[in-house]
Amino acid sequence: MNRIIIVLLSLFVLVFASTLKSQAEFPELGPVFRDDMVPRVDIIIDQDTLDWIYENVDSYEEFRCEFKFTTDTLEETLSDVGFRLRGNTSRNSWKKSFKLSFNTFESGRDFYGLEKLNLNGEHNDPSIIRSKIGWDLMNSIGIPGSRANHVEVYINGDYYGLYIQVEHIDEVFVDSRFENM
C-alpha cells in the first residue's frame, strides 16, 4: 500500500513539474565560473576585523573588504564588498566558508550579474569535488542548480586553500532560470 502511494505521489510530482515553464537554456558559465582554469580570489580586509570575525563565528554581520578576481584573461577589483562567515558546521571548522555581497555597501552593484557569491571551504569533503559534481550533474539533467567552480582563496595575502565558488540562490538566480516567476 505504501509503495502504491509513493508511486502515485511521484507521478503527480512529475506531471506537475512538467507543466512548469523554465527557460530552455541556463546562464552560461561566463568569466566567473570558468572550468578550464582555477581563478584566484583575493580578499583584503582589516586584520582586526578578520580576527573579530574568527572570534565571533555566530555573527552574521557583514564587513567591508576589497575583492579581487583574477583569471588568465581577467583581473577585476571591487572595493566595499560585504564579507562574512557563512554556513552552519563550517563556522566552527578549521576551514571557514565565506559569503561575499557586492551590493551591501553599494546598492544595485553586481559582479557579472551576481549580487552574492559563496566561497565554500568544503571542510567535510577532503576531495573538494563532491558538491561541484552535484551542481554540474543537476544542471546537466535540466534541474536548475547553482553554477560552481574551484577557486584559490587568499585573504590578506595568505593562502586559505582551494574552495568551491558557488552561485548564491536568490531572486537573481530565480529570474535567470524561470520565465514565469
Tab-separated table of N, CA and C in Angstrom:
chain	number	residue	atom	x	y	z
A	1	MET	N	0.818	-1.198	0.000
A	1	MET	CA	0.000	0.000	0.000
A	1	MET	C	0.863	1.264	0.000
A	2	ASN	N	1.904	1.278	0.859
A	2	ASN	CA	2.788	2.432	0.912
A	2	ASN	C	3.512	2.647	-0.413
A	3	ARG	N	3.877	1.543	-1.063
A	3	ARG	CA	4.578	1.642	-2.341
A	3	ARG	C	3.670	2.274	-3.404
A	4	ILE	N	2.394	1.927	-3.406
A	4	ILE	CA	1.441	2.495	-4.366
A	4	ILE	C	1.297	3.990	-4.130
A	5	ILE	N	1.211	4.406	-2.899
A	5	ILE	CA	1.092	5.833	-2.571
A	5	ILE	C	2.336	6.579	-3.028
A	6	ILE	N	3.495	6.004	-2.799
A	6	ILE	CA	4.739	6.656	-3.221
A	6	ILE	C	4.796	6.784	-4.737
A	7	VAL	N	4.398	5.726	-5.462
A	7	VAL	CA	4.404	5.766	-6.926
A	7	VAL	C	3.417	6.819	-7.427
A	8	LEU	N	2.209	6.852	-6.857
A	8	LEU	CA	1.230	7.846	-7.286
A	8	LEU	C	1.687	9.263	-6.979
A	9	LEU	N	2.260	9.468	-5.808
A	9	LEU	CA	2.768	10.784	-5.451
A	9	LEU	C	3.905	11.191	-6.377
A	10	SER	N	4.782	10.258	-6.703
A	10	SER	CA	5.884	10.545	-7.625
A	10	SER	C	5.361	10.925	-9.000
A	11	LEU	N	4.350	10.204	-9.490
A	11	LEU	CA	3.753	10.535	-10.783
A	11	LEU	C	3.114	11.920	-10.766
A	12	PHE	N	2.431	12.238	-9.673
A	12	PHE	CA	1.818	13.559	-9.539
A	12	PHE	C	2.886	14.657	-9.598
A	13	VAL	N	3.962	14.475	-8.859
A	13	VAL	CA	5.037	15.471	-8.845
A	13	VAL	C	5.649	15.592	-10.233
A	14	LEU	N	5.871	14.488	-10.919
A	14	LEU	CA	6.444	14.507	-12.260
A	14	LEU	C	5.526	15.239	-13.237
A	15	VAL	N	4.239	14.943	-13.195
A	15	VAL	CA	3.286	15.614	-14.085
A	15	VAL	C	3.221	17.105	-13.759
A	16	PHE	N	3.149	17.434	-12.480
A	16	PHE	CA	3.091	18.838	-12.076
A	16	PHE	C	4.349	19.573	-12.511
A	17	ALA	N	5.507	18.967	-12.299
A	17	ALA	CA	6.773	19.611	-12.650
A	17	ALA	C	6.880	19.830	-14.153
A	18	SER	N	6.296	18.933	-14.944
A	18	SER	CA	6.379	19.083	-16.395
A	18	SER	C	5.533	20.237	-16.903
A	19	THR	N	4.588	20.722	-16.101
A	19	THR	CA	3.773	21.858	-16.522
A	19	THR	C	4.433	23.187	-16.213
A	20	LEU	N	5.481	23.183	-15.391
A	20	LEU	CA	6.179	24.415	-15.078
A	20	LEU	C	7.003	24.842	-16.282
A	21	LYS	N	7.014	26.133	-16.528
A	21	LYS	CA	7.813	26.640	-17.628
A	21	LYS	C	9.151	27.119	-17.099
A	22	SER	N	10.187	26.645	-17.709
A	22	SER	CA	11.506	27.180	-17.411
A	22	SER	C	12.160	27.546	-18.732
A	23	GLN	N	13.136	28.407	-18.666
A	23	GLN	CA	13.823	28.804	-19.877
A	23	GLN	C	14.583	27.599	-20.417
A	24	ALA	N	14.715	27.554	-21.724
A	24	ALA	CA	15.363	26.413	-22.359
A	24	ALA	C	16.844	26.335	-22.006
A	25	GLU	N	17.487	27.465	-21.769
A	25	GLU	CA	18.913	27.460	-21.505
A	25	GLU	C	19.202	28.055	-20.137
A	26	PHE	N	20.191	27.504	-19.496
A	26	PHE	CA	20.661	28.057	-18.233
A	26	PHE	C	21.706	29.128	-18.554
A	27	PRO	N	21.979	30.007	-17.620
A	27	PRO	CA	23.014	31.015	-17.874
A	27	PRO	C	24.352	30.360	-18.181
A	28	GLU	N	25.121	31.004	-19.040
A	28	GLU	CA	26.456	30.494	-19.360
A	28	GLU	C	27.365	30.630	-18.150
A	29	LEU	N	28.444	29.899	-18.160
A	29	LEU	CA	29.402	29.975	-17.058
A	29	LEU	C	30.031	31.360	-16.967
A	30	GLY	N	30.256	31.987	-18.115
A	30	GLY	CA	30.834	33.325	-18.135
A	30	GLY	C	32.228	33.340	-17.523
A	31	PRO	N	32.761	34.531	-17.294
A	31	PRO	CA	34.133	34.628	-16.777
A	31	PRO	C	34.269	34.231	-15.306
A	32	VAL	N	33.173	34.217	-14.562
A	32	VAL	CA	33.241	33.943	-13.123
A	32	VAL	C	33.328	32.451	-12.829
A	33	PHE	N	32.607	31.632	-13.575
A	33	PHE	CA	32.500	30.198	-13.252
A	33	PHE	C	33.229	29.306	-14.256
A	34	ARG	N	34.309	29.804	-14.812
A	34	ARG	CA	35.086	29.027	-15.783
A	34	ARG	C	35.564	27.716	-15.174
A	35	ASP	N	35.550	26.676	-15.994
A	35	ASP	CA	36.016	25.354	-15.565
A	35	ASP	C	37.353	24.967	-16.196
A	36	ASP	N	37.858	25.786	-17.095
A	36	ASP	CA	39.092	25.436	-17.791
A	36	ASP	C	40.345	25.923	-17.063
A	37	MET	N	40.165	26.557	-15.933
A	37	MET	CA	41.273	27.026	-15.105
A	37	MET	C	40.751	27.270	-13.690
A	38	VAL	N	41.651	27.529	-12.763
A	38	VAL	CA	41.254	27.820	-11.379
A	38	VAL	C	41.519	29.309	-11.121
A	39	PRO	N	40.450	30.118	-11.094
A	39	PRO	CA	40.637	31.547	-10.808
A	39	PRO	C	41.173	31.768	-9.390
A	40	ARG	N	41.692	32.956	-9.179
A	40	ARG	CA	42.199	33.357	-7.864
A	40	ARG	C	41.282	34.439	-7.312
A	41	VAL	N	40.891	34.276	-6.044
A	41	VAL	CA	40.089	35.276	-5.334
A	41	VAL	C	40.942	35.808	-4.193
A	42	ASP	N	41.134	37.121	-4.185
A	42	ASP	CA	41.851	37.779	-3.097
A	42	ASP	C	40.878	38.635	-2.314
A	43	ILE	N	40.914	38.489	-1.001
A	43	ILE	CA	40.124	39.306	-0.085
A	43	ILE	C	41.115	40.115	0.737
A	44	ILE	N	40.940	41.418	0.737
A	44	ILE	CA	41.748	42.292	1.578
A	44	ILE	C	40.793	42.907	2.594
A	45	ILE	N	41.064	42.645	3.873
A	45	ILE	CA	40.197	43.106	4.953
A	45	ILE	C	41.081	43.501	6.131
A	46	ASP	N	40.642	44.475	6.881
A	46	ASP	CA	41.384	44.894	8.062
A	46	ASP	C	41.638	43.672	8.950
A	47	GLN	N	42.885	43.498	9.378
A	47	GLN	CA	43.248	42.305	10.149
A	47	GLN	C	42.490	42.229	11.470
A	48	ASP	N	42.270	43.368	12.136
A	48	ASP	CA	41.499	43.354	13.388
A	48	ASP	C	40.064	42.898	13.132
A	49	THR	N	39.509	43.296	12.001
A	49	THR	CA	38.157	42.868	11.637
A	49	THR	C	38.130	41.366	11.376
A	50	LEU	N	39.109	40.865	10.647
A	50	LEU	CA	39.172	39.432	10.374
A	50	LEU	C	39.316	38.641	11.677
A	51	ASP	N	40.139	39.145	12.573
A	51	ASP	CA	40.288	38.484	13.874
A	51	ASP	C	38.957	38.462	14.619
A	52	TRP	N	38.218	39.574	14.574
A	52	TRP	CA	36.912	39.651	15.241
A	52	TRP	C	35.950	38.618	14.637
A	53	ILE	N	35.935	38.521	13.313
A	53	ILE	CA	35.062	37.552	12.640
A	53	ILE	C	35.371	36.135	13.130
A	54	TYR	N	36.641	35.795	13.233
A	54	TYR	CA	37.036	34.459	13.677
A	54	TYR	C	36.751	34.219	15.156
A	55	GLU	N	36.701	35.285	15.938
A	55	GLU	CA	36.375	35.152	17.361
A	55	GLU	C	34.871	35.128	17.611
A	56	ASN	N	34.070	35.577	16.646
A	56	ASN	CA	32.610	35.676	16.770
A	56	ASN	C	31.955	34.908	15.635
A	57	VAL	N	32.157	33.611	15.626
A	57	VAL	CA	31.754	32.786	14.483
A	57	VAL	C	30.237	32.707	14.290
A	58	ASP	N	29.453	33.070	15.280
A	58	ASP	CA	27.997	33.022	15.129
A	58	ASP	C	27.413	34.315	14.564
A	59	SER	N	28.247	35.301	14.321
A	59	SER	CA	27.782	36.586	13.821
A	59	SER	C	27.476	36.528	12.323
A	60	TYR	N	26.437	37.232	11.944
A	60	TYR	CA	26.087	37.382	10.526
A	60	TYR	C	26.414	38.786	10.023
A	61	GLU	N	27.140	39.543	10.807
A	61	GLU	CA	27.485	40.915	10.439
A	61	GLU	C	28.434	40.907	9.251
A	62	GLU	N	28.152	41.817	8.305
A	62	GLU	CA	28.999	41.940	7.128
A	62	GLU	C	29.981	43.085	7.321
A	63	PHE	N	31.181	42.880	6.822
A	63	PHE	CA	32.235	43.876	6.925
A	63	PHE	C	32.747	44.211	5.542
A	64	ARG	N	33.267	45.414	5.392
A	64	ARG	CA	33.808	45.858	4.108
A	64	ARG	C	35.137	45.170	3.826
A	65	CYS	N	35.272	44.755	2.591
A	65	CYS	CA	36.547	44.209	2.143
A	65	CYS	C	36.779	44.662	0.708
A	66	GLU	N	37.988	44.416	0.247
A	66	GLU	CA	38.299	44.595	-1.162
A	66	GLU	C	38.334	43.199	-1.773
A	67	PHE	N	37.715	43.049	-2.916
A	67	PHE	CA	37.603	41.770	-3.611
A	67	PHE	C	38.345	41.878	-4.927
A	68	LYS	N	39.242	40.932	-5.171
A	68	LYS	CA	39.978	40.901	-6.435
A	68	LYS	C	39.794	39.522	-7.048
A	69	PHE	N	39.396	39.499	-8.310
A	69	PHE	CA	39.138	38.258	-9.038
A	69	PHE	C	40.088	38.208	-10.225
A	70	THR	N	40.863	37.124	-10.315
A	70	THR	CA	41.887	37.049	-11.349
A	70	THR	C	41.806	35.711	-12.086
A	71	THR	N	41.782	35.803	-13.425
A	71	THR	CA	41.932	34.632	-14.291
A	71	THR	C	43.059	34.944	-15.260
A	72	ASP	N	43.264	34.069	-16.230
A	72	ASP	CA	44.307	34.331	-17.224
A	72	ASP	C	43.948	35.479	-18.164
A	73	THR	N	42.674	35.859	-18.224
A	73	THR	CA	42.251	36.934	-19.131
A	73	THR	C	41.525	38.079	-18.422
A	74	LEU	N	41.382	37.996	-17.110
A	74	LEU	CA	40.590	38.993	-16.385
A	74	LEU	C	41.229	39.288	-15.043
A	75	GLU	N	41.281	40.558	-14.708
A	75	GLU	CA	41.673	40.977	-13.360
A	75	GLU	C	40.766	42.137	-12.985
A	76	GLU	N	39.909	41.890	-12.005
A	76	GLU	CA	38.946	42.909	-11.606
A	76	GLU	C	38.960	43.065	-10.096
A	77	THR	N	38.934	44.316	-9.641
A	77	THR	CA	38.957	44.619	-8.217
A	77	THR	C	37.760	45.486	-7.869
A	78	LEU	N	37.052	45.101	-6.799
A	78	LEU	CA	35.924	45.885	-6.293
A	78	LEU	C	36.174	46.216	-4.823
A	79	SER	N	35.952	47.466	-4.459
A	79	SER	CA	36.048	47.882	-3.060
A	79	SER	C	34.674	47.851	-2.424
A	80	ASP	N	34.646	47.915	-1.123
A	80	ASP	CA	33.394	47.973	-0.358
A	80	ASP	C	32.455	46.809	-0.673
A	81	VAL	N	33.019	45.611	-0.666
A	81	VAL	CA	32.241	44.385	-0.844
A	81	VAL	C	31.961	43.825	0.544
A	82	GLY	N	30.730	43.361	0.763
A	82	GLY	CA	30.372	42.759	2.039
A	82	GLY	C	31.022	41.390	2.196
A	83	PHE	N	31.528	41.120	3.399
A	83	PHE	CA	32.246	39.877	3.672
A	83	PHE	C	31.819	39.371	5.044
A	84	ARG	N	31.474	38.087	5.110
A	84	ARG	CA	31.119	37.483	6.394
A	84	ARG	C	31.316	35.979	6.310
A	85	LEU	N	31.259	35.335	7.488
A	85	LEU	CA	31.242	33.877	7.509
A	85	LEU	C	29.897	33.388	7.023
A	86	ARG	N	29.865	32.181	6.513
A	86	ARG	CA	28.598	31.572	6.119
A	86	ARG	C	28.624	30.115	6.554
A	87	GLY	N	27.463	29.510	6.454
A	87	GLY	CA	27.369	28.095	6.743
A	87	GLY	C	26.886	27.813	8.147
A	88	ASN	N	26.913	26.557	8.471
A	88	ASN	CA	26.470	26.093	9.782
A	88	ASN	C	27.646	25.391	10.454
A	89	THR	N	27.955	24.184	10.025
A	89	THR	CA	29.056	23.448	10.642
A	89	THR	C	30.412	24.053	10.298
A	90	SER	N	30.508	24.736	9.168
A	90	SER	CA	31.804	25.299	8.772
A	90	SER	C	32.230	26.462	9.660
A	91	ARG	N	31.297	27.086	10.349
A	91	ARG	CA	31.661	28.219	11.210
A	91	ARG	C	32.624	27.797	12.314
A	92	ASN	N	32.535	26.556	12.763
A	92	ASN	CA	33.409	26.071	13.825
A	92	ASN	C	34.508	25.151	13.307
A	93	SER	N	34.630	25.035	12.006
A	93	SER	CA	35.668	24.179	11.441
A	93	SER	C	36.947	24.992	11.249
A	94	TRP	N	38.021	24.295	10.972
A	94	TRP	CA	39.291	24.975	10.741
A	94	TRP	C	39.284	25.713	9.404
A	95	LYS	N	38.510	25.220	8.425
A	95	LYS	CA	38.423	25.869	7.120
A	95	LYS	C	37.038	26.491	6.983
A	96	LYS	N	36.966	27.790	7.181
A	96	LYS	CA	35.699	28.511	7.175
A	96	LYS	C	35.180	28.687	5.750
A	97	SER	N	33.874	28.918	5.641
A	97	SER	CA	33.243	29.300	4.381
A	97	SER	C	32.816	30.761	4.500
A	98	PHE	N	32.755	31.448	3.358
A	98	PHE	CA	32.503	32.886	3.362
A	98	PHE	C	31.412	33.257	2.366
A	99	LYS	N	30.749	34.367	2.646
A	99	LYS	CA	29.779	34.953	1.716
A	99	LYS	C	30.271	36.333	1.334
A	100	LEU	N	30.237	36.609	0.040
A	100	LEU	CA	30.560	37.924	-0.494
A	100	LEU	C	29.288	38.554	-1.018
A	101	SER	N	29.064	39.816	-0.681
A	101	SER	CA	27.886	40.541	-1.161
A	101	SER	C	28.357	41.814	-1.855
A	102	PHE	N	28.055	41.916	-3.143
A	102	PHE	CA	28.543	43.040	-3.937
A	102	PHE	C	27.677	44.283	-3.804
A	103	ASN	N	26.475	44.128	-3.254
A	103	ASN	CA	25.562	45.275	-3.184
A	103	ASN	C	25.198	45.694	-1.752
A	104	THR	N	25.861	45.146	-0.744
A	104	THR	CA	25.549	45.531	0.636
A	104	THR	C	25.900	46.989	0.890
A	105	PHE	N	27.071	47.407	0.469
A	105	PHE	CA	27.547	48.756	0.743
A	105	PHE	C	27.439	49.682	-0.464
A	106	GLU	N	27.125	49.118	-1.618
A	106	GLU	CA	26.909	49.906	-2.827
A	106	GLU	C	25.664	49.355	-3.519
A	107	SER	N	24.543	49.953	-3.198
A	107	SER	CA	23.243	49.463	-3.661
A	107	SER	C	23.197	49.319	-5.179
A	108	GLY	N	22.664	48.188	-5.628
A	108	GLY	CA	22.469	47.947	-7.051
A	108	GLY	C	23.676	47.392	-7.782
A	109	ARG	N	24.806	47.296	-7.122
A	109	ARG	CA	26.010	46.801	-7.793
A	109	ARG	C	25.972	45.281	-7.884
A	110	ASP	N	26.549	44.754	-8.952
A	110	ASP	CA	26.702	43.312	-9.092
A	110	ASP	C	28.073	43.013	-9.684
A	111	PHE	N	28.400	41.755	-9.701
A	111	PHE	CA	29.649	41.279	-10.298
A	111	PHE	C	29.270	40.263	-11.360
A	112	TYR	N	29.285	40.700	-12.608
A	112	TYR	CA	28.870	39.864	-13.731
A	112	TYR	C	27.491	39.256	-13.504
A	113	GLY	N	26.557	40.096	-13.051
A	113	GLY	CA	25.174	39.675	-12.855
A	113	GLY	C	24.902	39.030	-11.516
A	114	LEU	N	25.895	38.915	-10.667
A	114	LEU	CA	25.739	38.266	-9.359
A	114	LEU	C	25.733	39.307	-8.252
A	115	GLU	N	24.742	39.212	-7.373
A	115	GLU	CA	24.723	40.089	-6.206
A	115	GLU	C	25.547	39.498	-5.066
A	116	LYS	N	25.614	38.162	-5.021
A	116	LYS	CA	26.318	37.476	-3.941
A	116	LYS	C	27.045	36.245	-4.491
A	117	LEU	N	28.107	35.863	-3.792
A	117	LEU	CA	28.860	34.651	-4.109
A	117	LEU	C	29.182	33.927	-2.810
A	118	ASN	N	29.176	32.622	-2.857
A	118	ASN	CA	29.577	31.814	-1.707
A	118	ASN	C	30.939	31.187	-1.996
A	119	LEU	N	31.813	31.283	-1.018
A	119	LEU	CA	33.106	30.607	-1.080
A	119	LEU	C	33.062	29.491	-0.045
A	120	ASN	N	32.846	28.276	-0.509
A	120	ASN	CA	32.660	27.135	0.385
A	120	ASN	C	33.970	26.392	0.584
A	121	GLY	N	34.349	26.272	1.848
A	121	GLY	CA	35.601	25.618	2.195
A	121	GLY	C	35.564	24.110	2.055
A	122	GLU	N	34.359	23.548	2.008
A	122	GLU	CA	34.190	22.097	1.845
A	122	GLU	C	34.972	21.338	2.916
A	123	HIS	N	34.830	21.777	4.159
A	123	HIS	CA	35.585	21.175	5.262
A	123	HIS	C	35.224	19.700	5.506
A	124	ASN	N	34.062	19.269	5.053
A	124	ASN	CA	33.646	17.870	5.219
A	124	ASN	C	34.016	16.997	4.023
A	125	ASP	N	34.659	17.582	3.020
A	125	ASP	CA	34.999	16.844	1.805
A	125	ASP	C	36.477	17.045	1.471
A	126	PRO	N	37.327	16.128	1.876
A	126	PRO	CA	38.759	16.285	1.599
A	126	PRO	C	39.083	16.343	0.100
A	127	SER	N	38.207	15.773	-0.738
A	127	SER	CA	38.457	15.802	-2.182
A	127	SER	C	38.098	17.160	-2.796
A	128	ILE	N	37.298	17.946	-2.116
A	128	ILE	CA	36.830	19.263	-2.568
A	128	ILE	C	36.207	19.160	-3.959
A	129	ILE	N	35.433	18.114	-4.204
A	129	ILE	CA	34.835	17.906	-5.525
A	129	ILE	C	33.373	17.494	-5.468
A	130	ARG	N	32.908	16.935	-4.368
A	130	ARG	CA	31.565	16.341	-4.335
A	130	ARG	C	30.473	17.357	-4.662
A	131	SER	N	30.487	18.523	-4.046
A	131	SER	CA	29.409	19.487	-4.321
A	131	SER	C	29.497	20.013	-5.743
A	132	LYS	N	30.703	20.182	-6.264
A	132	LYS	CA	30.880	20.629	-7.649
A	132	LYS	C	30.266	19.615	-8.611
A	133	ILE	N	30.528	18.347	-8.379
A	133	ILE	CA	29.937	17.300	-9.218
A	133	ILE	C	28.412	17.338	-9.094
A	134	GLY	N	27.914	17.524	-7.885
A	134	GLY	CA	26.467	17.590	-7.680
A	134	GLY	C	25.824	18.737	-8.434
A	135	TRP	N	26.405	19.939	-8.356
A	135	TRP	CA	25.844	21.091	-9.081
A	135	TRP	C	25.893	20.846	-10.583
A	136	ASP	N	27.015	20.342	-11.079
A	136	ASP	CA	27.146	20.083	-12.517
A	136	ASP	C	26.154	19.021	-12.982
A	137	LEU	N	25.974	17.977	-12.186
A	137	LEU	CA	25.029	16.918	-12.534
A	137	LEU	C	23.607	17.467	-12.609
A	138	MET	N	23.214	18.247	-11.617
A	138	MET	CA	21.868	18.832	-11.639
A	138	MET	C	21.647	19.640	-12.912
A	139	ASN	N	22.591	20.518	-13.226
A	139	ASN	CA	22.444	21.349	-14.416
A	139	ASN	C	22.432	20.515	-15.692
A	140	SER	N	23.227	19.448	-15.739
A	140	SER	CA	23.307	18.638	-16.956
A	140	SER	C	22.022	17.863	-17.239
A	141	ILE	N	21.225	17.577	-16.201
A	141	ILE	CA	19.969	16.848	-16.425
A	141	ILE	C	18.756	17.781	-16.405
A	142	GLY	N	19.015	19.089	-16.440
A	142	GLY	CA	17.932	20.044	-16.582
A	142	GLY	C	17.319	20.545	-15.287
A	143	ILE	N	17.934	20.247	-14.171
A	143	ILE	CA	17.447	20.771	-12.895
A	143	ILE	C	18.221	22.050	-12.595
A	144	PRO	N	17.537	23.163	-12.422
A	144	PRO	CA	18.255	24.409	-12.163
A	144	PRO	C	19.079	24.317	-10.885
A	145	GLY	N	20.360	24.446	-11.032
A	145	GLY	CA	21.279	24.427	-9.905
A	145	GLY	C	22.267	25.561	-10.032
A	146	SER	N	22.944	25.839	-8.959
A	146	SER	CA	23.938	26.910	-8.962
A	146	SER	C	25.094	26.569	-9.884
A	147	ARG	N	25.655	27.608	-10.465
A	147	ARG	CA	26.919	27.438	-11.166
A	147	ARG	C	28.015	27.406	-10.105
A	148	ALA	N	29.047	26.619	-10.346
A	148	ALA	CA	30.105	26.481	-9.354
A	148	ALA	C	31.424	26.146	-10.042
A	149	ASN	N	32.500	26.534	-9.398
A	149	ASN	CA	33.831	26.173	-9.873
A	149	ASN	C	34.812	26.244	-8.706
A	150	HIS	N	35.991	25.746	-8.960
A	150	HIS	CA	37.048	25.820	-7.955
A	150	HIS	C	37.736	27.175	-8.063
A	151	VAL	N	38.140	27.723	-6.927
A	151	VAL	CA	38.939	28.945	-6.879
A	151	VAL	C	39.985	28.800	-5.779
A	152	GLU	N	41.097	29.496	-5.962
A	152	GLU	CA	42.097	29.613	-4.903
A	152	GLU	C	41.767	30.874	-4.115
A	153	VAL	N	41.681	30.761	-2.794
A	153	VAL	CA	41.313	31.902	-1.958
A	153	VAL	C	42.520	32.371	-1.155
A	154	TYR	N	42.751	33.668	-1.236
A	154	TYR	CA	43.787	34.340	-0.456
A	154	TYR	C	43.118	35.433	0.358
A	155	ILE	N	43.442	35.517	1.633
A	155	ILE	CA	42.942	36.601	2.473
A	155	ILE	C	44.148	37.327	3.054
A	156	ASN	N	44.198	38.614	2.777
A	156	ASN	CA	45.320	39.465	3.194
A	156	ASN	C	46.659	38.868	2.774
A	157	GLY	N	46.664	38.282	1.580
A	157	GLY	CA	47.888	37.724	1.021
A	157	GLY	C	48.210	36.309	1.457
A	158	ASP	N	47.476	35.781	2.442
A	158	ASP	CA	47.720	34.417	2.918
A	158	ASP	C	46.823	33.439	2.167
A	159	TYR	N	47.417	32.325	1.734
A	159	TYR	CA	46.668	31.307	1.005
A	159	TYR	C	45.773	30.541	1.975
A	160	TYR	N	44.458	30.580	1.729
A	160	TYR	CA	43.493	29.877	2.578
A	160	TYR	C	43.088	28.531	1.999
A	161	GLY	N	43.425	28.281	0.757
A	161	GLY	CA	43.169	26.973	0.190
A	161	GLY	C	42.302	27.000	-1.045
A	162	LEU	N	42.030	25.800	-1.526
A	162	LEU	CA	41.140	25.596	-2.661
A	162	LEU	C	39.706	25.580	-2.142
A	163	TYR	N	38.854	26.353	-2.764
A	163	TYR	CA	37.450	26.490	-2.367
A	163	TYR	C	36.557	26.190	-3.560
A	164	ILE	N	35.276	25.956	-3.272
A	164	ILE	CA	34.256	25.899	-4.315
A	164	ILE	C	33.524	27.238	-4.275
A	165	GLN	N	33.538	27.929	-5.391
A	165	GLN	CA	32.806	29.181	-5.531
A	165	GLN	C	31.430	28.825	-6.081
A	166	VAL	N	30.373	29.192	-5.353
A	166	VAL	CA	29.022	28.755	-5.699
A	166	VAL	C	28.101	29.967	-5.848
A	167	GLU	N	27.328	29.943	-6.905
A	167	GLU	CA	26.333	30.982	-7.144
A	167	GLU	C	25.289	30.961	-6.025
A	168	HIS	N	25.052	32.118	-5.439
A	168	HIS	CA	24.065	32.250	-4.363
A	168	HIS	C	22.657	32.125	-4.950
A	169	ILE	N	21.790	31.379	-4.277
A	169	ILE	CA	20.409	31.233	-4.747
A	169	ILE	C	19.572	32.338	-4.136
A	170	ASP	N	19.089	33.219	-4.996
A	170	ASP	CA	18.273	34.358	-4.590
A	170	ASP	C	17.365	34.722	-5.757
A	171	GLU	N	16.795	35.930	-5.728
A	171	GLU	CA	15.883	36.329	-6.802
A	171	GLU	C	16.604	36.450	-8.145
A	172	VAL	N	17.877	36.792	-8.149
A	172	VAL	CA	18.650	36.856	-9.391
A	172	VAL	C	18.744	35.461	-10.004
A	173	PHE	N	19.019	34.477	-9.179
A	173	PHE	CA	19.082	33.083	-9.621
A	173	PHE	C	17.728	32.656	-10.217
A	174	VAL	N	16.643	32.910	-9.501
A	174	VAL	CA	15.311	32.500	-9.947
A	174	VAL	C	14.950	33.195	-11.259
A	175	ASP	N	15.181	34.513	-11.337
A	175	ASP	CA	14.847	35.261	-12.549
A	175	ASP	C	15.631	34.781	-13.767
A	176	SER	N	16.843	34.291	-13.555
A	176	SER	CA	17.661	33.858	-14.684
A	176	SER	C	17.281	32.475	-15.203
A	177	ARG	N	16.463	31.765	-14.467
A	177	ARG	CA	16.134	30.390	-14.864
A	177	ARG	C	14.646	30.119	-15.095
A	178	PHE	N	13.777	30.958	-14.560
A	178	PHE	CA	12.352	30.735	-14.689
A	178	PHE	C	11.678	31.966	-15.264
A	179	GLU	N	11.088	31.818	-16.434
A	179	GLU	CA	10.447	32.970	-17.050
A	179	GLU	C	9.066	33.258	-16.497
A	180	ASN	N	8.488	32.330	-15.734
A	180	ASN	CA	7.128	32.532	-15.238
A	180	ASN	C	7.103	32.971	-13.777
A	181	MET	N	8.201	33.403	-13.230
A	181	MET	CA	8.223	33.830	-11.823
A	181	MET	C	8.045	35.328	-11.719
